Amino acid sequence: MQNYHWLIYLVAFFVGFSTSILTTPLAKKISIKFGAIDKPKKRGVSKREVPRLGGIAIILGFMASMLVLIPFVEEFRTLQFAGIAAGALIIAILGIFDDIKDLNSKLKFFVQLIASLIVVLSGTRIEMIVWPVLESNPIIQTFSIPLTIMWIIGVTNAVNLIDGVDGLAAGVSSISSLFIMVLCILTGEPLAVIFSAALAGSSLGFLPRNFNPAEIYMGDTGATFLGFVLAVTSVMGLFKTYTLLAILIAILVLALPILDTLSSIIRRLINHKPIMSADRGHFHHRLIDSGFTQKQTVFILYAVTAIAGIISILIVVANPLVSAVGITFLFVVWALVNVYRKSHKNDKEQ
């Protein structure tokens, strides 16, 4: 794979950023025209109606970066890129229809499965996870396709689940994209660097109008697209290089959406509720219910995402002592937040 000049990465970022920030007002008009308006919900935090097709701006920003760079990037003229582009386009169209019509969850899962399968069959997959005692075990390779599909669908929906507070999904996706970009630079995967740079720019370009108080939401259109591209990029840039550590690194850099999703699944199973049911048990809901403002909640979760990303980079550069300190610091921060949450809750009850 050819190594590209840093100027290519900058172009990917700034084209995504400028296109997204310029087309967000257009996305708002389209939302109003098609009636894609988010109304206040009992479990939600917004008390007003907000257009929810903002994800169109993120998609346009990302696609604009790809179009501008096609003449300069050889990998954009391969079957692998065609498969990724086709899968991303399917997810984008699905999200738009879902924001307008509120589609059935089974239908959405089926379409996500098709999009993921296209990506995998075009050459993007978790080829092998090397375990210490199973270094050449062909059984691991046998599960390559289902593992990749599970990862892509899982991360796609995980990012969608954290899109419950103004600016959270866009900001977390931006931070995660930037860390994936750095990790992919370290691993020598330039195509993944371009993807993550374009996605970071597109997300950041949308963020000013999405930050609290948001004038537009990204909706499922943006959240599932972000999750899908993050998942595919992590497979391209992380899983093919770091064997057993790939799992830890990928989970760390996408820690917030993954842990929030796992927490939601476990919580609903314990309470004997459908896994896909909605509730106010997400991390952002708990922080807000504990007395944090929306902005404070978002900044706390930004910080957690950034710390997890830093730890993933420290692991890659093989500094175990610093990595251990970083992981400890992450748990300390999270513990302090929980202590504040519980003490504030007790104060309110007294």
mmCIF file with all atom_site columns, C-alpha atoms in Angstrom, residues 126-221:
data_model
loop_
_atom_site.group_PDB
_atom_site.id
_atom_site.type_symbol
_atom_site.label_atom_id
_atom_site.label_alt_id
_atom_site.label_comp_id
_atom_site.label_asym_id
_atom_site.label_entity_id
_atom_site.label_seq_id
_atom_site.pdbx_PDB_ins_code
_atom_site.Cartn_x
_atom_site.Cartn_y
_atom_site.Cartn_z
_atom_site.occupancy
_atom_site.B_iso_or_equiv
_atom_site.pdbx_formal_charge
_atom_site.auth_seq_id
_atom_site.auth_comp_id
_atom_site.auth_asym_id
_atom_site.auth_atom_id
_atom_site.pdbx_PDB_model_num
ATOM 1  C CA . ILE A 1 126 ? -10.748 -9.105  10.430 1.00 0.00 ? 126 ILE A CA 1
ATOM 2  C CA . GLU A 1 127 ? -8.417  -11.613 8.823  1.00 0.00 ? 127 GLU A CA 1
ATOM 3  C CA . MET A 1 128 ? -6.981  -13.126 11.958 1.00 0.00 ? 128 MET A CA 1
ATOM 4  C CA . ILE A 1 129 ? -6.857  -12.642 15.701 1.00 0.00 ? 129 ILE A CA 1
ATOM 5  C CA . VAL A 1 130 ? -3.686  -14.284 16.996 1.00 0.00 ? 130 VAL A CA 1
ATOM 6  C CA . TRP A 1 131 ? -3.989  -15.744 20.485 1.00 0.00 ? 131 TRP A CA 1
ATOM 7  C CA . PRO A 1 132 ? -0.808  -16.651 22.399 1.00 0.00 ? 132 PRO A CA 1
ATOM 8  C CA . VAL A 1 133 ? -1.358  -20.433 22.226 1.00 0.00 ? 133 VAL A CA 1
ATOM 9  C CA . LEU A 1 134 ? -3.256  -20.522 18.932 1.00 0.00 ? 134 LEU A CA 1
ATOM 10 C CA . GLU A 1 135 ? -0.875  -18.600 16.726 1.00 0.00 ? 135 GLU A CA 1
ATOM 11 C CA . SER A 1 136 ? -1.703  -20.450 13.526 1.00 0.00 ? 136 SER A CA 1
ATOM 12 C CA . ASN A 1 137 ? -5.091  -21.880 14.371 1.00 0.00 ? 137 ASN A CA 1
ATOM 13 C CA . PRO A 1 138 ? -7.226  -21.903 11.189 1.00 0.00 ? 138 PRO A CA 1
ATOM 14 C CA . ILE A 1 139 ? -10.426 -21.902 13.275 1.00 0.00 ? 139 ILE A CA 1
ATOM 15 C CA . ILE A 1 140 ? -9.857  -18.236 14.076 1.00 0.00 ? 140 ILE A CA 1
ATOM 16 C CA . GLN A 1 141 ? -9.706  -17.459 10.362 1.00 0.00 ? 141 GLN A CA 1
ATOM 17 C CA . THR A 1 142 ? -12.904 -19.432 9.771  1.00 0.00 ? 142 THR A CA 1
ATOM 18 C CA . PHE A 1 143 ? -14.845 -16.884 11.815 1.00 0.00 ? 143 PHE A CA 1
ATOM 19 C CA . SER A 1 144 ? -13.329 -13.907 10.013 1.00 0.00 ? 144 SER A CA 1
ATOM 20 C CA . ILE A 1 145 ? -16.474 -12.937 8.102  1.00 0.00 ? 145 ILE A CA 1
ATOM 21 C CA . PRO A 1 146 ? -19.024 -13.272 10.946 1.00 0.00 ? 146 PRO A CA 1
ATOM 22 C CA . LEU A 1 147 ? -16.658 -11.529 13.391 1.00 0.00 ? 147 LEU A CA 1
ATOM 23 C CA . THR A 1 148 ? -16.223 -8.593  11.018 1.00 0.00 ? 148 THR A CA 1
ATOM 24 C CA . ILE A 1 149 ? -19.954 -8.319  10.361 1.00 0.00 ? 149 ILE A CA 1
ATOM 25 C CA . MET A 1 150 ? -20.710 -8.426  14.096 1.00 0.00 ? 150 MET A CA 1
ATOM 26 C CA . TRP A 1 151 ? -18.120 -5.716  14.745 1.00 0.00 ? 151 TRP A CA 1
ATOM 27 C CA . ILE A 1 152 ? -19.423 -3.409  11.996 1.00 0.00 ? 152 ILE A CA 1
ATOM 28 C CA . ILE A 1 153 ? -23.093 -3.774  12.971 1.00 0.00 ? 153 ILE A CA 1
ATOM 29 C CA . GLY A 1 154 ? -22.246 -3.511  16.668 1.00 0.00 ? 154 GLY A CA 1
ATOM 30 C CA . VAL A 1 155 ? -20.237 -0.282  16.385 1.00 0.00 ? 155 VAL A CA 1
ATOM 31 C CA . THR A 1 156 ? -22.757 1.193   13.918 1.00 0.00 ? 156 THR A CA 1
ATOM 32 C CA . ASN A 1 157 ? -25.553 0.838   16.455 1.00 0.00 ? 157 ASN A CA 1
ATOM 33 C CA . ALA A 1 158 ? -23.352 1.669   19.436 1.00 0.00 ? 158 ALA A CA 1
ATOM 34 C CA . VAL A 1 159 ? -22.628 5.160   18.090 1.00 0.00 ? 159 VAL A CA 1
ATOM 35 C CA . ASN A 1 160 ? -26.337 5.573   17.370 1.00 0.00 ? 160 ASN A CA 1
ATOM 36 C CA . LEU A 1 161 ? -27.168 4.752   20.991 1.00 0.00 ? 161 LEU A CA 1
ATOM 37 C CA . ILE A 1 162 ? -24.986 7.518   22.429 1.00 0.00 ? 162 ILE A CA 1
ATOM 38 C CA . ASP A 1 163 ? -26.691 10.139  20.247 1.00 0.00 ? 163 ASP A CA 1
ATOM 39 C CA . GLY A 1 164 ? -28.938 11.288  23.078 1.00 0.00 ? 164 GLY A CA 1
ATOM 40 C CA . VAL A 1 165 ? -27.412 14.617  24.128 1.00 0.00 ? 165 VAL A CA 1
ATOM 41 C CA . ASP A 1 166 ? -26.579 17.664  22.030 1.00 0.00 ? 166 ASP A CA 1
ATOM 42 C CA . GLY A 1 167 ? -23.119 17.335  20.515 1.00 0.00 ? 167 GLY A CA 1
ATOM 43 C CA . LEU A 1 168 ? -22.252 13.998  22.137 1.00 0.00 ? 168 LEU A CA 1
ATOM 44 C CA . ALA A 1 169 ? -22.164 11.620  19.150 1.00 0.00 ? 169 ALA A CA 1
ATOM 45 C CA . ALA A 1 170 ? -20.538 14.188  16.847 1.00 0.00 ? 170 ALA A CA 1
ATOM 46 C CA . GLY A 1 171 ? -17.878 15.104  19.395 1.00 0.00 ? 171 GLY A CA 1
ATOM 47 C CA . VAL A 1 172 ? -17.099 11.556  20.495 1.00 0.00 ? 172 VAL A CA 1
ATOM 48 C CA . SER A 1 173 ? -16.919 10.414  16.858 1.00 0.00 ? 173 SER A CA 1
ATOM 49 C CA . SER A 1 174 ? -14.548 13.292  16.064 1.00 0.00 ? 174 SER A CA 1
ATOM 50 C CA . ILE A 1 175 ? -12.262 12.401  18.963 1.00 0.00 ? 175 ILE A CA 1
ATOM 51 C CA . SER A 1 176 ? -12.352 8.681   18.142 1.00 0.00 ? 176 SER A CA 1
ATOM 52 C CA . SER A 1 177 ? -11.657 9.408   14.461 1.00 0.00 ? 177 SER A CA 1
ATOM 53 C CA . LEU A 1 178 ? -8.623  11.519  15.319 1.00 0.00 ? 178 LEU A CA 1
ATOM 54 C CA . PHE A 1 179 ? -7.190  8.805   17.547 1.00 0.00 ? 179 PHE A CA 1
ATOM 55 C CA . ILE A 1 180 ? -7.851  6.131   14.927 1.00 0.00 ? 180 ILE A CA 1
ATOM 56 C CA . MET A 1 181 ? -6.069  8.408   12.442 1.00 0.00 ? 181 MET A CA 1
ATOM 57 C CA . VAL A 1 182 ? -2.994  8.601   14.692 1.00 0.00 ? 182 VAL A CA 1
ATOM 58 C CA . LEU A 1 183 ? -3.051  4.849   15.310 1.00 0.00 ? 183 LEU A CA 1
ATOM 59 C CA . CYS A 1 184 ? -3.351  4.154   11.583 1.00 0.00 ? 184 CYS A CA 1
ATOM 60 C CA . ILE A 1 185 ? -0.390  6.441   10.906 1.00 0.00 ? 185 ILE A CA 1
ATOM 61 C CA . LEU A 1 186 ? 1.577   4.342   13.403 1.00 0.00 ? 186 LEU A CA 1
ATOM 62 C CA . THR A 1 187 ? 0.416   1.079   11.822 1.00 0.00 ? 187 THR A CA 1
ATOM 63 C CA . GLY A 1 188 ? 1.116   2.254   8.276  1.00 0.00 ? 188 GLY A CA 1
ATOM 64 C CA . GLU A 1 189 ? -2.438  2.063   6.881  1.00 0.00 ? 189 GLU A CA 1
ATOM 65 C CA . PRO A 1 190 ? -2.752  5.269   4.786  1.00 0.00 ? 190 PRO A CA 1
ATOM 66 C CA . LEU A 1 191 ? -6.220  4.508   3.369  1.00 0.00 ? 191 LEU A CA 1
ATOM 67 C CA . ALA A 1 192 ? -7.590  4.189   6.895  1.00 0.00 ? 192 ALA A CA 1
ATOM 68 C CA . VAL A 1 193 ? -5.833  7.462   7.771  1.00 0.00 ? 193 VAL A CA 1
ATOM 69 C CA . ILE A 1 194 ? -7.654  9.215   4.925  1.00 0.00 ? 194 ILE A CA 1
ATOM 70 C CA . PHE A 1 195 ? -11.018 7.803   6.015  1.00 0.00 ? 195 PHE A CA 1
ATOM 71 C CA . SER A 1 196 ? -10.549 8.785   9.653  1.00 0.00 ? 196 SER A CA 1
ATOM 72 C CA . ALA A 1 197 ? -9.287  12.270  8.739  1.00 0.00 ? 197 ALA A CA 1
ATOM 73 C CA . ALA A 1 198 ? -12.290 12.883  6.474  1.00 0.00 ? 198 ALA A CA 1
ATOM 74 C CA . LEU A 1 199 ? -14.702 11.576  9.107  1.00 0.00 ? 199 LEU A CA 1
ATOM 75 C CA . ALA A 1 200 ? -13.148 13.726  11.841 1.00 0.00 ? 200 ALA A CA 1
ATOM 76 C CA . GLY A 1 201 ? -13.428 16.820  9.657  1.00 0.00 ? 201 GLY A CA 1
ATOM 77 C CA . SER A 1 202 ? -17.027 16.092  8.693  1.00 0.00 ? 202 SER A CA 1
ATOM 78 C CA . SER A 1 203 ? -18.051 15.520  12.311 1.00 0.00 ? 203 SER A CA 1
ATOM 79 C CA . LEU A 1 204 ? -16.320 18.660  13.570 1.00 0.00 ? 204 LEU A CA 1
ATOM 80 C CA . GLY A 1 205 ? -17.879 20.716  10.793 1.00 0.00 ? 205 GLY A CA 1
ATOM 81 C CA . PHE A 1 206 ? -21.324 19.644  11.949 1.00 0.00 ? 206 PHE A CA 1
ATOM 82 C CA . LEU A 1 207 ? -20.642 20.108  15.663 1.00 0.00 ? 207 LEU A CA 1
ATOM 83 C CA . PRO A 1 208 ? -21.080 23.931  15.959 1.00 0.00 ? 208 PRO A CA 1
ATOM 84 C CA . ARG A 1 209 ? -24.780 23.734  15.049 1.00 0.00 ? 209 ARG A CA 1
ATOM 85 C CA . ASN A 1 210 ? -25.262 20.491  16.991 1.00 0.00 ? 210 ASN A CA 1
ATOM 86 C CA . PHE A 1 211 ? -23.707 21.592  20.281 1.00 0.00 ? 211 PHE A CA 1
ATOM 87 C CA . ASN A 1 212 ? -26.043 22.548  23.125 1.00 0.00 ? 212 ASN A CA 1
ATOM 88 C CA . PRO A 1 213 ? -28.453 24.137  22.483 1.00 0.00 ? 213 PRO A CA 1
ATOM 89 C CA . ALA A 1 214 ? -28.595 22.253  19.181 1.00 0.00 ? 214 ALA A CA 1
ATOM 90 C CA . GLU A 1 215 ? -30.374 23.775  16.224 1.00 0.00 ? 215 GLU A CA 1
ATOM 91 C CA . ILE A 1 216 ? -30.193 20.484  14.313 1.00 0.00 ? 216 ILE A CA 1
ATOM 92 C CA . TYR A 1 217 ? -29.665 16.802  15.154 1.00 0.00 ? 217 TYR A CA 1
ATOM 93 C CA . MET A 1 218 ? -27.709 14.305  13.068 1.00 0.00 ? 218 MET A CA 1
ATOM 94 C CA . GLY A 1 219 ? -30.445 11.688  13.505 1.00 0.00 ? 219 GLY A CA 1
ATOM 95 C CA . ASP A 1 220 ? -29.962 8.037   12.596 1.00 0.00 ? 220 ASP A CA 1
ATOM 96 C CA . THR A 1 221 ? -28.701 9.321   9.238  1.00 0.00 ? 221 THR A CA 1
#
